[in-house]
Tab-separated table of C-alpha atoms in Angstrom:
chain	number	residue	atom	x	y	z
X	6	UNK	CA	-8.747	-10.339	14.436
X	7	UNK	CA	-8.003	-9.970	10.604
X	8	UNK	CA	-5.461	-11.857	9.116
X	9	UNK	CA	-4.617	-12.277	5.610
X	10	UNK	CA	-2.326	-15.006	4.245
X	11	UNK	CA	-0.670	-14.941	0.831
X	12	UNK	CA	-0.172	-18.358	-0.909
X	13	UNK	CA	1.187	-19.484	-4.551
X	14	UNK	CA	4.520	-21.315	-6.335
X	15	UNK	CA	7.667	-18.853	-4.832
X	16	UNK	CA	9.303	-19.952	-8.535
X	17	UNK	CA	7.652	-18.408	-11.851
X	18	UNK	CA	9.883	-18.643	-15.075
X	19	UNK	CA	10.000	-15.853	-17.366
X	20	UNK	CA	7.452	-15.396	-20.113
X	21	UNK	CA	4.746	-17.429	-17.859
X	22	UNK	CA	1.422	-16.555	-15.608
X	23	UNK	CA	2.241	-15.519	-11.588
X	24	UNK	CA	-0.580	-16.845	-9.608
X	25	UNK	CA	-1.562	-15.994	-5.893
X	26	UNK	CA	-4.153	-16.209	-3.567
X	27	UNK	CA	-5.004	-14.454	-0.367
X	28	UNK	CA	-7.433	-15.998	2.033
X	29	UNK	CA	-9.071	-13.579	4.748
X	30	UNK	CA	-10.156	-14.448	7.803
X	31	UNK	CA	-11.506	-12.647	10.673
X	32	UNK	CA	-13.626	-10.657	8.909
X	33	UNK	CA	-15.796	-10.857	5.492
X	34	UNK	CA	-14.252	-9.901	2.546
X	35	UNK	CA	-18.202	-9.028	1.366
X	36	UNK	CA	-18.002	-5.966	4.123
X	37	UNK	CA	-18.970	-2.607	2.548
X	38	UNK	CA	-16.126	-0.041	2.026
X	39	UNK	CA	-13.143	-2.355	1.938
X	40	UNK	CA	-11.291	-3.058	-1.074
X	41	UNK	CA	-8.374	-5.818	-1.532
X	42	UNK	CA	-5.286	-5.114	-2.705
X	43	UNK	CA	-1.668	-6.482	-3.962
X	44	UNK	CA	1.542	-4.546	-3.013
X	45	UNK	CA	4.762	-5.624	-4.536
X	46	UNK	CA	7.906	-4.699	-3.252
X	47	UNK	CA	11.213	-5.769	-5.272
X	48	UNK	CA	14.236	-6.413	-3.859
X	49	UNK	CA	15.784	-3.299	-1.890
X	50	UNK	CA	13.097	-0.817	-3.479
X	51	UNK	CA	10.295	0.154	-2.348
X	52	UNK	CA	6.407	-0.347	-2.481
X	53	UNK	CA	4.291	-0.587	-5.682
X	54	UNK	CA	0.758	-1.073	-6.020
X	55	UNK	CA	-0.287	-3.648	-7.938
X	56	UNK	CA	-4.330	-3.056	-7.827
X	57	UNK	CA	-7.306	-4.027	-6.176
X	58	UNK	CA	-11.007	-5.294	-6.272
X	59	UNK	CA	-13.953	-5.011	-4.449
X	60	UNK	CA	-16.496	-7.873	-3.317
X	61	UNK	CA	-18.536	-6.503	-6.373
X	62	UNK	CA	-15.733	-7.736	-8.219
X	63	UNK	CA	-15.337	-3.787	-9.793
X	64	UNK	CA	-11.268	-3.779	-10.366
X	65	UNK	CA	-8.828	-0.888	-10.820
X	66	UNK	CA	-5.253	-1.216	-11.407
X	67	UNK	CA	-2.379	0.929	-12.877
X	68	UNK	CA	-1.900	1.727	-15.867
X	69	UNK	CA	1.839	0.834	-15.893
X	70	UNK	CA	0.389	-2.464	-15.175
X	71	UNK	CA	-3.238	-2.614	-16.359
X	72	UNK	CA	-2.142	-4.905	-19.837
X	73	UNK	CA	-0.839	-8.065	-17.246
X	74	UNK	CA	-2.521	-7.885	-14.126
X	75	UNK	CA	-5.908	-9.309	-13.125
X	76	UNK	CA	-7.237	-9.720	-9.512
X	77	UNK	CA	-10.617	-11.473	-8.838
X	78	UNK	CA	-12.384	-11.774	-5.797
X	79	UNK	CA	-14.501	-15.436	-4.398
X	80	UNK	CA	-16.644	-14.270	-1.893
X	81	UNK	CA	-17.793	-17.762	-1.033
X	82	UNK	CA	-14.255	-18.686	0.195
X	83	UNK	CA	-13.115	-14.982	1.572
X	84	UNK	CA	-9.977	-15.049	-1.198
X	85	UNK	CA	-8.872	-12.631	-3.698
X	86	UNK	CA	-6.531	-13.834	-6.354
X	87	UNK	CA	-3.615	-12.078	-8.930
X	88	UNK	CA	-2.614	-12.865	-11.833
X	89	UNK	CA	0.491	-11.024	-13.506
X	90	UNK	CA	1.303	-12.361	-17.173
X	91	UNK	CA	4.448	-12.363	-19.089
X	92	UNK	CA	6.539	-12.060	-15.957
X	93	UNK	CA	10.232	-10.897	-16.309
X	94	UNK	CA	12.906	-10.644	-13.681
X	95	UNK	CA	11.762	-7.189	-13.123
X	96	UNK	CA	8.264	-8.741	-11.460
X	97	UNK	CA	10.946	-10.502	-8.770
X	98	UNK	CA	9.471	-9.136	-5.834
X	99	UNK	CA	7.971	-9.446	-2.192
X	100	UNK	CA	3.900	-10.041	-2.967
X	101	UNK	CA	1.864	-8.548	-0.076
X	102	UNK	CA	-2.237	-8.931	-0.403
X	103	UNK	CA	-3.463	-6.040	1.611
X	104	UNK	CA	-7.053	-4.492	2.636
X	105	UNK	CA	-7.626	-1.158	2.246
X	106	UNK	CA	-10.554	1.312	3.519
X	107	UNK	CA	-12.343	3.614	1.618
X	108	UNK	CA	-16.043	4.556	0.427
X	109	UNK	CA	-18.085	2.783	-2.867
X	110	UNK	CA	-20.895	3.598	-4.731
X	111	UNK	CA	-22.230	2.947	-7.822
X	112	UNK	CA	-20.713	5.604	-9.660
X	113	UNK	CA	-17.426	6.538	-6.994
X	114	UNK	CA	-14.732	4.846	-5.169
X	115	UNK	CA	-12.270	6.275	-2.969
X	116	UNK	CA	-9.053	4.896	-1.326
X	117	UNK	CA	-8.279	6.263	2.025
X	118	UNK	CA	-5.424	3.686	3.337
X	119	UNK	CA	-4.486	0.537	3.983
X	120	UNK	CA	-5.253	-0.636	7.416
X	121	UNK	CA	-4.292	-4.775	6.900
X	122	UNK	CA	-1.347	-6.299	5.390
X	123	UNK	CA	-0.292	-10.502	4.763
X	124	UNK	CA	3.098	-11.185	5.466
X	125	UNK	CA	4.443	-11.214	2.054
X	126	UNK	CA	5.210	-13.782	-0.377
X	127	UNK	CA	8.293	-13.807	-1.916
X	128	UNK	CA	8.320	-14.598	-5.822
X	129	UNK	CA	11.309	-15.175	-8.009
X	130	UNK	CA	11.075	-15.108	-11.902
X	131	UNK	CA	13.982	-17.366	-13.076
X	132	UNK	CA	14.383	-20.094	-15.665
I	12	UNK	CA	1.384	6.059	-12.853
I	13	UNK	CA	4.451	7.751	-11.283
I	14	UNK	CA	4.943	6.949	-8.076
I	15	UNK	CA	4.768	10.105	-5.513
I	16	UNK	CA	8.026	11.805	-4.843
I	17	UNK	CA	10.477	11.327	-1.406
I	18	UNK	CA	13.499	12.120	-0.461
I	19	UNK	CA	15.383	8.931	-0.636
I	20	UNK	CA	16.957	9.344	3.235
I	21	UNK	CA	16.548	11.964	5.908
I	22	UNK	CA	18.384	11.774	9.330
I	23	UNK	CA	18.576	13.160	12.547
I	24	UNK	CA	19.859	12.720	16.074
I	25	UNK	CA	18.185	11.211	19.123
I	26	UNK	CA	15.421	13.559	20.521
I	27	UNK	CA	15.442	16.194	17.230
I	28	UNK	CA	12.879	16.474	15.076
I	29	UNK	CA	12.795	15.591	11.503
I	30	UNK	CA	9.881	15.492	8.103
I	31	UNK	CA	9.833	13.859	5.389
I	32	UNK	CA	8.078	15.313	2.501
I	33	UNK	CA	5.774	13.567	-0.264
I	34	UNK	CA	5.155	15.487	-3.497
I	35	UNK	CA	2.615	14.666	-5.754
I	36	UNK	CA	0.414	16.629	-7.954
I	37	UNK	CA	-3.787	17.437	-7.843
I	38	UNK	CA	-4.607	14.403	-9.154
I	39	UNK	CA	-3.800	12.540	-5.918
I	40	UNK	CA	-1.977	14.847	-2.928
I	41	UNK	CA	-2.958	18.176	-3.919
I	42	UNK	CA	-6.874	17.123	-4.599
I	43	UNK	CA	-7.522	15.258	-1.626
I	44	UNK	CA	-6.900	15.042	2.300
I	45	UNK	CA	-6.860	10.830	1.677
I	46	UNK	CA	-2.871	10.605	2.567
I	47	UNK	CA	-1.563	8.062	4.491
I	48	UNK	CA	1.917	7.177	6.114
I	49	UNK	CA	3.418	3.605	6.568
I	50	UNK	CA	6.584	2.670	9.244
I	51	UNK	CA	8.055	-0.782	7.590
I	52	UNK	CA	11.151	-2.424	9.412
I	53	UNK	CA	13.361	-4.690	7.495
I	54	UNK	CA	11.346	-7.674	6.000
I	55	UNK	CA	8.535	-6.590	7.799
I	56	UNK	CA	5.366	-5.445	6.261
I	57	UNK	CA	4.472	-1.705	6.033
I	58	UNK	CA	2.212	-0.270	9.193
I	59	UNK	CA	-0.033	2.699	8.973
I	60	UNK	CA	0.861	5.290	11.192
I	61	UNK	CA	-0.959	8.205	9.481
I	62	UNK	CA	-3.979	8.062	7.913
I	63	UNK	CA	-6.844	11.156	6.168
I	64	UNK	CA	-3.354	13.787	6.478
I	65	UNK	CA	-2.870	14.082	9.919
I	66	UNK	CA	-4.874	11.265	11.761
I	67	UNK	CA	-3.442	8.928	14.147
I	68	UNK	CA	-4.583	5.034	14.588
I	69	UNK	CA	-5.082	4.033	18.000
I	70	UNK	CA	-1.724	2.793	19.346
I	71	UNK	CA	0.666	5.130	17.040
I	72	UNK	CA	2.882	7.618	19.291
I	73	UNK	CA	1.926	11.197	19.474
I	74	UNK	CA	5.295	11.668	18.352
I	75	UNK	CA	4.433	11.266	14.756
I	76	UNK	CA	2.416	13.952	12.678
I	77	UNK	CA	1.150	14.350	9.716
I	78	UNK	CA	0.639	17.762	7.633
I	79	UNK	CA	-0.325	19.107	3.741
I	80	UNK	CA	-0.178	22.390	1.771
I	81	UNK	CA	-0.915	22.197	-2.125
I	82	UNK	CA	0.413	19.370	-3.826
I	83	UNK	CA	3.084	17.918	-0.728
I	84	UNK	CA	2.411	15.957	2.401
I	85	UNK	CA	4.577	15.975	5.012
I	86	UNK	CA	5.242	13.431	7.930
I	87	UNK	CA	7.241	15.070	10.915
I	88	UNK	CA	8.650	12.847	13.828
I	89	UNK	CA	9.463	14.158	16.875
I	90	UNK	CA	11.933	13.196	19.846
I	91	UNK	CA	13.304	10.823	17.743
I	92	UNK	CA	14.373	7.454	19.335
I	93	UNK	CA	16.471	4.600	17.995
I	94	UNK	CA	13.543	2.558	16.990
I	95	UNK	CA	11.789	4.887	14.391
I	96	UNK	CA	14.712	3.780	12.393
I	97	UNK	CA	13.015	2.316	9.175
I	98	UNK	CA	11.720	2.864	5.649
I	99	UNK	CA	8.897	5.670	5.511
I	100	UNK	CA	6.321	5.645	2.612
I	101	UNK	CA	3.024	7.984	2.021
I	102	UNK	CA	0.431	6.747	-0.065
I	103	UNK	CA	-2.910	8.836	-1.504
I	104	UNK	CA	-5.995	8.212	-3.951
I	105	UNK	CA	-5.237	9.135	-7.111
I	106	UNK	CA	-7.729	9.418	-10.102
I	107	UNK	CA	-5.521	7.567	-12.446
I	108	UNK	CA	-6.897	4.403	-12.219
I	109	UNK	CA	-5.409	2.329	-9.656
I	110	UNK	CA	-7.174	3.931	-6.965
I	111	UNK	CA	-4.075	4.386	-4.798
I	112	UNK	CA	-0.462	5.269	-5.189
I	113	UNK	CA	2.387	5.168	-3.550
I	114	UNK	CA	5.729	7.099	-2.753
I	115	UNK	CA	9.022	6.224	-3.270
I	116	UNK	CA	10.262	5.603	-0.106
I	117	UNK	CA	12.375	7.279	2.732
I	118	UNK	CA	15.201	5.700	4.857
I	119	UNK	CA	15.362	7.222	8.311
I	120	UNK	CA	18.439	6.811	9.686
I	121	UNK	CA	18.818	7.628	13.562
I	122	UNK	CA	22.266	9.356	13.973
């Protein structure tokens, strides 16, 4: 059965580097057609997408987002890491790693939904 | 990336039906049948429940349903009970980048 487990520091002070990690098990994060994700959710709102990356290690994130995020993918340990820069108190927020199925090819990639979630880390940005 | 549009709460009473719409434009809802709804429960994580428009996961209740026409989705529960009380999101592809996007959110209260 897949699980996925979210680890990192739950304290991140403003102006630094957030760092997670999400290790997969139960199935291969190498498997065609899956990509892995980061959802955010800050307190009482509701969810954002953060990005993802396939085993290829092809990424695609928001724009909103695109200047401070970066998530790479180590196939040899089934994890996928994110990175969010220059966190404020606005990046104070539930951190869920996620997998999501869809289709890849060279050229295309679709989302379709996401099927698998981690339990959520929870991240504070305060001095 | 703007974030596709809810209504922030719907309600309804036991056994009614109610829908909860998701607005977004051809880039991601109109242009594509890849929406998908999510069920979350207070500090839970999110749980598909609707998936390609209108296609149930093995183990959902019949009693959810999912629809689209143009550029909105919509997610229709019927018979409500006391449990489908939760936060609602849809979610498409979208062609501006990230791949996905979600909605803003809808609180289902249960009269």
């Amino acid at each position: 059965q897949l699980q996925l487990l979210e680890s990192g520091p739950g304290l991140v002070k403003p102006a630094e580097t957030l760092s997670l990690t999400c290790t997969v098990s139960g199935d291969s994060i190498s498997t065609p057609n899956y990509f892995w994700g980061w959802v955010r959710q800050p307190p009482g709102k509701g969810l954002e997408w953060i990005g993802s990356v396939y085993y290829s290690g092809r990424t695609f994130y928001p724009p909103s987002l695109e200047s401070r995020v970066t998530i790479s993918v180590d196939t040899s340990k089934d994890q996928f890491s994110l990175r969010l820069t220059s966190v404020t108190a606005a990046d104070t927020a539930v951190y869920y790693c996620a997998r999501a199925t869809g289709t890849a090819s060279t050229f295309s990639f679709f989302y379709y939904y996401t099927d698998a979630w981690g339990t959520g880390a929870t991240v504070t940005v305060s001095s | 990336q703007s974030a596709l549009t809810q209504p922030a709460s719907v309600s309804g009473s036991p056994g009614q039906s109610i829908t909860i719409s998701c607005t977004g434009t051809f880039r991601d809802v109109g242009g594509y049948y890849y929406v998908s709804w999510y069920q979350q429960y207070p500090d839970r994580a999110p749980k598909l429940i609707i998936y390609d428009v209108s296609q149930r996961p093995s183990g959902v209740s019949a009693r959810f349903s999912g629809s689209k026409s143009g550029n909105t989705a919509s997610l229709t529960i019927s018979g409500l009970q006391a449990d489908d009380e939760a936060d609602y999101y849809c979610s498409s592809y979208t062609t501006t980048g990230a791949l996905a996007v979600f909605g803003g959110g809808t609180k289902l209260t249960v009269l």
